[in-house]
PDB file of C-alpha atoms in Angstrom:
ATOM      1  CA  MET M   4       0.035  -0.006   0.017  1.00 48.00           C
ATOM      2  CA  ALA M   5       1.379   3.442  -0.859  1.00 60.00           C
ATOM      3  CA  GLN M   6       0.627   6.691   0.841  1.00 87.00           C
ATOM      4  CA  PHE M   7       1.278   9.899  -1.002  1.00 90.00           C
ATOM      5  CA  GLN M   8       2.393  13.330   0.278  1.00 92.00           C
ATOM      6  CA  PHE M   9       3.706  16.653  -0.699  1.00 91.00           C
ATOM      7  CA  VAL M  10       6.767  18.153   1.111  1.00 92.00           C
ATOM      8  CA  MET M  11       7.237  21.852   0.795  1.00 93.00           C
ATOM      9  CA  ARG M  12      10.807  22.612  -0.405  1.00 93.00           C
ATOM     10  CA  SER M  13      10.318  26.464  -0.676  1.00 90.00           C
ATOM     11  CA  GLY M  14       7.480  28.686   0.259  1.00 89.00           C
ATOM     12  CA  PRO M  15       5.972  30.015   3.497  1.00 90.00           C
ATOM     13  CA  THR M  16       6.603  26.766   5.537  1.00 89.00           C
ATOM     14  CA  PRO M  17       9.570  24.789   4.124  1.00 91.00           C
ATOM     15  CA  GLY M  18       9.724  21.237   5.344  1.00 91.00           C
ATOM     16  CA  VAL M  19       5.992  20.944   6.045  1.00 91.00           C
ATOM     17  CA  THR M  20       4.378  17.685   4.876  1.00 92.00           C
ATOM     18  CA  PHE M  21       0.948  17.589   3.307  1.00 91.00           C
ATOM     19  CA  PRO M  22      -0.437  13.948   3.417  1.00 90.00           C
ATOM     20  CA  LEU M  23      -2.691  13.252   0.397  1.00 90.00           C
ATOM     21  CA  GLU M  24      -5.833  11.337   1.287  1.00 87.00           C
ATOM     22  CA  GLY M  25      -9.023  10.988  -0.670  1.00 87.00           C
ATOM     23  CA  ASP M  26     -10.113  10.679  -4.314  1.00 91.00           C
ATOM     24  CA  GLN M  27     -10.422  14.492  -4.926  1.00 94.00           C
ATOM     25  CA  LEU M  28      -8.309  17.184  -3.319  1.00 92.00           C
ATOM     26  CA  THR M  29      -7.865  20.816  -4.127  1.00 95.00           C
ATOM     27  CA  ILE M  30      -4.759  22.845  -3.601  1.00 94.00           C
ATOM     28  CA  GLY M  31      -5.108  26.520  -2.879  1.00 94.00           C
ATOM     29  CA  ARG M  32      -4.884  29.539  -0.597  1.00 93.00           C
ATOM     30  CA  ASP M  33      -8.384  29.054   0.874  1.00 91.00           C
ATOM     31  CA  SER M  34      -8.457  27.062   4.128  1.00 91.00           C
ATOM     32  CA  SER M  35     -11.183  24.744   2.778  1.00 92.00           C
ATOM     33  CA  ASN M  36      -8.658  23.075   0.398  1.00 91.00           C
ATOM     34  CA  GLY M  37      -7.182  19.636   1.142  1.00 90.00           C
ATOM     35  CA  VAL M  38      -3.782  21.258   0.696  1.00 92.00           C
ATOM     36  CA  ALA M  39      -4.059  24.809   2.021  1.00 93.00           C
ATOM     37  CA  ILE M  40      -1.012  27.067   1.360  1.00 93.00           C
ATOM     38  CA  ASN M  41      -1.498  30.601   2.570  1.00 91.00           C
ATOM     39  CA  ASP M  42       0.622  32.556   0.068  1.00 92.00           C
ATOM     40  CA  ALA M  43      -0.247  35.451  -2.283  1.00 91.00           C
ATOM     41  CA  GLU M  44       1.123  33.455  -5.362  1.00 91.00           C
ATOM     42  CA  VAL M  45      -1.405  30.664  -4.754  1.00 94.00           C
ATOM     43  CA  SER M  46      -4.931  31.091  -6.066  1.00 94.00           C
ATOM     44  CA  ARG M  47      -7.885  30.382  -3.837  1.00 94.00           C
ATOM     45  CA  LYS M  48      -8.564  27.210  -5.808  1.00 95.00           C
ATOM     46  CA  HIS M  49      -5.215  26.679  -7.633  1.00 95.00           C
ATOM     47  CA  ALA M  50      -5.084  23.010  -8.660  1.00 95.00           C
ATOM     48  CA  ARG M  51      -6.981  19.682  -8.360  1.00 96.00           C
ATOM     49  CA  LEU M  52      -5.635  16.313  -7.457  1.00 95.00           C
ATOM     50  CA  SER M  53      -7.670  13.216  -8.509  1.00 94.00           C
ATOM     51  CA  PHE M  54      -6.759   9.690  -7.431  1.00 92.00           C
ATOM     52  CA  GLN M  55      -7.107   7.447 -10.471  1.00 91.00           C
ATOM     53  CA  GLY M  56      -5.752   3.952 -10.889  1.00 88.00           C
ATOM     54  CA  GLY M  57      -3.576   4.068  -7.728  1.00 88.00           C
ATOM     55  CA  LYS M  58      -1.939   7.376  -8.782  1.00 91.00           C
ATOM     56  CA  TYR M  59      -2.666  11.049  -8.294  1.00 93.00           C
ATOM     57  CA  VAL M  60      -3.300  13.224 -11.369  1.00 95.00           C
ATOM     58  CA  ILE M  61      -2.870  17.030 -11.035  1.00 96.00           C
ATOM     59  CA  ASP M  62      -4.720  19.606 -13.083  1.00 95.00           C
ATOM     60  CA  ASP M  63      -4.513  23.382 -12.943  1.00 95.00           C
ATOM     61  CA  LEU M  64      -7.835  25.198 -12.206  1.00 94.00           C
ATOM     62  CA  GLY M  65      -7.083  28.291 -14.113  1.00 93.00           C
ATOM     63  CA  SER M  66      -4.829  29.742 -11.554  1.00 93.00           C
ATOM     64  CA  THR M  67      -3.303  33.205 -12.031  1.00 92.00           C
ATOM     65  CA  ASN M  68       0.392  32.156 -11.661  1.00 93.00           C
ATOM     66  CA  GLY M  69       0.185  28.640 -13.040  1.00 94.00           C
ATOM     67  CA  THR M  70       0.984  25.125 -11.939  1.00 95.00           C
ATOM     68  CA  PHE M  71       4.237  23.471 -13.013  1.00 95.00           C
ATOM     69  CA  VAL M  72       5.459  19.894 -12.871  1.00 95.00           C
ATOM     70  CA  ASN M  73       9.163  19.497 -13.213  1.00 95.00           C
ATOM     71  CA  GLY M  74       9.432  23.031 -14.689  1.00 93.00           C
ATOM     72  CA  GLN M  75       6.709  22.465 -17.357  1.00 93.00           C
ATOM     73  CA  ARG M  76       3.539  24.560 -17.115  1.00 94.00           C
ATOM     74  CA  LEU M  77       0.417  22.384 -17.057  1.00 93.00           C
ATOM     75  CA  ALA M  78      -1.734  22.574 -20.116  1.00 91.00           C
ATOM     76  CA  GLY M  79      -3.842  19.547 -19.070  1.00 93.00           C
ATOM     77  CA  PRO M  80      -3.925  16.753 -16.453  1.00 94.00           C
ATOM     78  CA  VAL M  81      -0.520  15.126 -15.557  1.00 94.00           C
ATOM     79  CA  VAL M  82       0.031  11.849 -13.720  1.00 94.00           C
ATOM     80  CA  LEU M  83       2.444  12.475 -10.795  1.00 94.00           C
ATOM     81  CA  LYS M  84       5.370  10.165 -10.082  1.00 92.00           C
ATOM     82  CA  ALA M  85       7.445   9.933  -6.881  1.00 90.00           C
ATOM     83  CA  GLY M  86      10.155  12.663  -7.036  1.00 92.00           C
ATOM     84  CA  ASP M  87       8.214  15.021  -9.190  1.00 94.00           C
ATOM     85  CA  VAL M  88       8.602  18.698  -8.381  1.00 95.00           C
ATOM     86  CA  VAL M  89       5.331  20.687  -8.372  1.00 95.00           C
ATOM     87  CA  SER M  90       5.548  24.477  -8.351  1.00 95.00           C
ATOM     88  CA  LEU M  91       2.706  26.859  -7.692  1.00 94.00           C
ATOM     89  CA  GLY M  92       3.805  30.104  -9.309  1.00 90.00           C
ATOM     90  CA  GLU M  93       7.484  30.887  -8.972  1.00 89.00           C
ATOM     91  CA  GLN M  94       8.034  30.635  -5.187  1.00 90.00           C
ATOM     92  CA  ILE M  95       6.070  27.650  -3.962  1.00 93.00           C
ATOM     93  CA  VAL M  96       7.848  24.311  -4.618  1.00 94.00           C
ATOM     94  CA  LEU M  97       6.469  21.014  -3.438  1.00 94.00           C
ATOM     95  CA  MET M  98       8.108  17.544  -3.802  1.00 94.00           C
ATOM     96  CA  TYR M  99       5.625  14.797  -4.485  1.00 93.00           C
ATOM     97  CA  ASP M 100       6.517  11.559  -2.651  1.00 90.00           C
ATOM     98  CA  ALA M 101       5.136   8.110  -2.295  1.00 83.00           C
ATOM     99  CA  ILE M 102       5.784   6.186   0.923  1.00 80.00           C
ATOM    100  CA  ASN M 103       5.422   2.425   0.591  1.00 69.00           C
ATOM    101  CA  MET M 104       4.023   1.025   3.797  1.00 62.00           C
ATOM    102  CA  ASP M 105       3.766  -2.622   4.824  1.00 58.00           C
ATOM    103  CA  PRO M 106       0.263  -3.012   6.281  1.00 58.00           C
ATOM    104  CA  GLY M 107       1.593  -5.745   8.645  1.00 59.00           C
ATOM    105  CA  ALA M 108       4.502  -3.671   9.989  1.00 55.00           C
ATOM    106  CA  THR M 109       4.527  -2.414  13.532  1.00 54.00           C
ATOM    107  CA  LEU M 110       4.988   1.319  13.725  1.00 49.00           C
ATOM    108  CA  ALA M 111       7.277   2.609  16.390  1.00 48.00           C
ATOM    109  CA  VAL M 112       6.375   5.898  17.892  1.00 48.00           C
ATOM    110  CA  PRO M 113       9.013   7.719  19.957  1.00 46.00           C
ATOM    111  CA  ARG M 114       8.085   8.816  23.414  1.00 48.00           C
ATOM    112  CA  LYS M 115       9.350  12.121  24.689  1.00 48.00           C
ATOM    113  CA  SER M 116       9.632  10.923  28.307  1.00 44.00           C
ATOM    114  CA  ALA M 117      11.867   7.973  27.588  1.00 43.00           C
ATOM    115  CA  ARG M 118      15.522   8.819  27.680  1.00 48.00           C
ATOM    116  CA  VAL M 119      17.161   5.359  27.616  1.00 50.00           C
ATOM    117  CA  GLU M 120      17.013   3.296  24.428  1.00 53.00           C
ATOM    118  CA  PRO M 121      16.789  -0.525  24.858  1.00 53.00           C
ATOM    119  CA  PRO M 122      19.539  -2.552  23.266  1.00 55.00           C
ATOM    120  CA  PRO M 123      18.870  -3.650  19.662  1.00 58.00           C
ATOM    121  CA  VAL M 124      17.085  -7.012  19.214  1.00 58.00           C
ATOM    122  CA  GLN M 125      18.666  -9.455  16.842  1.00 57.00           C
ATOM    123  CA  SER M 126      16.249 -10.571  14.148  1.00 53.00           C
ATOM    124  CA  SER M 127      16.419 -13.572  11.905  1.00 57.00           C
ATOM    125  CA  GLN M 128      14.827 -11.522   9.113  1.00 56.00           C
ATOM    126  CA  PRO M 129      17.007  -9.380   6.854  1.00 55.00           C
ATOM    127  CA  THR M 130      16.809  -5.618   7.437  1.00 52.00           C
ATOM    128  CA  PRO M 131      14.990  -3.945   4.559  1.00 50.00           C
ATOM    129  CA  VAL M 132      16.953  -1.437   2.534  1.00 50.00           C
ATOM    130  CA  TYR M 133      15.013   1.598   1.422  1.00 48.00           C
ATOM    131  CA  ALA M 134      16.028   3.431  -1.724  1.00 47.00           C
ATOM    132  CA  ALA M 135      15.745   7.174  -1.842  1.00 46.00           C
ATOM    133  CA  SER M 136      13.266   8.695  -4.296  1.00 47.00           C
ATOM    134  CA  PRO M 137      14.878   9.405  -7.638  1.00 49.00           C
ATOM    135  CA  ALA M 138      16.284  12.905  -7.739  1.00 49.00           C
ATOM    136  CA  SER M 139      14.538  14.937 -10.435  1.00 49.00           C
ATOM    137  CA  SER M 140      16.214  17.652 -12.304  1.00 52.00           C
ATOM    138  CA  TYR M 141      14.427  20.682 -10.962  1.00 54.00           C
ATOM    139  CA  ALA M 142      14.178  23.573 -13.311  1.00 59.00           C
ATOM    140  CA  PRO M 143      12.433  26.689 -11.959  1.00 60.00           C
ATOM    141  CA  PRO M 144       9.345  27.815 -13.756  1.00 61.00           C
ATOM    142  CA  PRO M 145       9.954  30.147 -16.635  1.00 63.00           C
ATOM    143  CA  SER M 146      10.125  33.755 -15.588  1.00 63.00           C
ATOM    144  CA  THR M 147       6.958  35.704 -16.189  1.00 61.00           C
ATOM    145  CA  ALA M 148       8.543  39.088 -15.690  1.00 63.00           C
ATOM    146  CA  LYS M 149       6.624  41.800 -17.507  1.00 67.00           C
ATOM    147  CA  LYS M 150       8.442  43.048 -20.599  1.00 71.00           C
ATOM    148  CA  THR M 151       8.507  46.730 -21.514  1.00 77.00           C
ATOM    149  CA  ASN M 152       7.175  47.699 -24.908  1.00 85.00           C
ATOM    150  CA  MET M 153       9.922  49.840 -26.352  1.00 87.00           C
ATOM    151  CA  THR M 154       7.921  51.147 -29.427  1.00 90.00           C
ATOM    152  CA  PRO M 155       6.490  54.221 -27.625  1.00 90.00           C
ATOM    153  CA  ILE M 156       9.935  55.046 -26.309  1.00 91.00           C
ATOM    154  CA  PHE M 157      11.512  54.896 -29.832  1.00 92.00           C
ATOM    155  CA  ILE M 158       8.600  57.023 -31.239  1.00 95.00           C
ATOM    156  CA  GLY M 159       9.037  59.575 -28.472  1.00 94.00           C
ATOM    157  CA  VAL M 160      12.828  59.840 -28.973  1.00 95.00           C
ATOM    158  CA  GLY M 161      12.267  60.163 -32.788  1.00 96.00           C
ATOM    159  CA  VAL M 162       9.731  62.970 -32.379  1.00 96.00           C
ATOM    160  CA  PHE M 163      12.001  64.788 -29.947  1.00 96.00           C
ATOM    161  CA  LEU M 164      15.019  64.529 -32.368  1.00 96.00           C
ATOM    162  CA  PHE M 165      12.837  65.699 -35.296  1.00 96.00           C
ATOM    163  CA  LEU M 166      11.686  68.774 -33.306  1.00 96.00           C
ATOM    164  CA  CYS M 167      15.284  69.530 -32.264  1.00 96.00           C
ATOM    165  CA  PHE M 168      16.330  69.351 -35.950  1.00 95.00           C
ATOM    166  CA  CYS M 169      13.496  71.693 -37.027  1.00 93.00           C
ATOM    167  CA  ILE M 170      14.208  74.203 -34.304  1.00 95.00           C
ATOM    168  CA  SER M 171      17.895  74.224 -35.181  1.00 95.00           C
ATOM    169  CA  PHE M 172      17.223  74.559 -38.906  1.00 93.00           C
ATOM    170  CA  PHE M 173      14.881  77.549 -38.490  1.00 90.00           C
ATOM    171  CA  TRP M 174      17.268  79.196 -36.087  1.00 92.00           C
ATOM    172  CA  TRP M 175      20.096  78.855 -38.562  1.00 92.00           C
ATOM    173  CA  VAL M 176      17.886  80.193 -41.477  1.00 87.00           C
ATOM    174  CA  ASP M 177      16.890  83.205 -39.329  1.00 87.00           C
ATOM    175  CA  ALA M 178      20.461  83.837 -38.021  1.00 88.00           C
ATOM    176  CA  THR M 179      22.008  83.765 -41.588  1.00 89.00           C
ATOM    177  CA  PHE M 180      19.128  85.680 -43.300  1.00 84.00           C
ATOM    178  CA  ARG M 181      18.432  82.890 -45.720  1.00 83.00           C
ATOM    179  CA  TRP M 182      14.621  82.966 -45.653  1.00 79.00           C
ATOM    180  CA  CYS M 183      14.443  83.831 -49.363  1.00 81.00           C
ATOM    181  CA  VAL M 184      16.899  81.102 -50.325  1.00 83.00           C
ATOM    182  CA  PHE M 185      14.893  78.276 -48.685  1.00 78.00           C
ATOM    183  CA  PHE M 186      11.420  79.839 -48.998  1.00 79.00           C
ATOM    184  CA  PRO M 187      11.264  81.863 -52.225  1.00 81.00           C
ATOM    185  CA  PHE M 188       7.465  81.835 -52.133  1.00 81.00           C
ATOM    186  CA  LEU M 189       7.410  84.232 -49.135  1.00 76.00           C
ATOM    187  CA  SER M 190       6.061  87.648 -50.051  1.00 74.00           C
ATOM    188  CA  GLY M 191       9.131  89.693 -49.142  1.00 74.00           C
ATOM    189  CA  CYS M 192      11.562  87.792 -51.422  1.00 69.00           C
TER     190      CYS M 192
END
């Protein structure tokens, strides 16, 4: 049996684990979400998780800042795999993880009052070796920095230079008394 979770890698509460339970979960800023992340980059209802065929599928719900899996912005539903990096906007990064649990295993819960550990018990069964989740190559979401439209600036500079040229030309014509040379249609020429 596998249990799934998100672990926040960056955001308002790094290290916090969000256990994923249920067939339908929403991720968002609102406290009514199954995964509630109180951050301005997260929409009230940002993304949806659906449990299908033993796996979670994530889909963006039209969020403002987007949902990304391994650096790719979601354009439709995506099946999550252990080790996937899910980003909500640019700052919130969650690691998707699957924890394989043996239903017959005994869970040990540490007690705060106990200070002395009992000696290890020798077991005839081999000790299981757990492999770490595969490291995924995390690429941050593409920058959505607003680009400045340079066209109005170029037009403004062009108009300014044209006006400077016209003023300089008429000042030169007036200073050198060349009105009749350049404008012979004037009445005094």
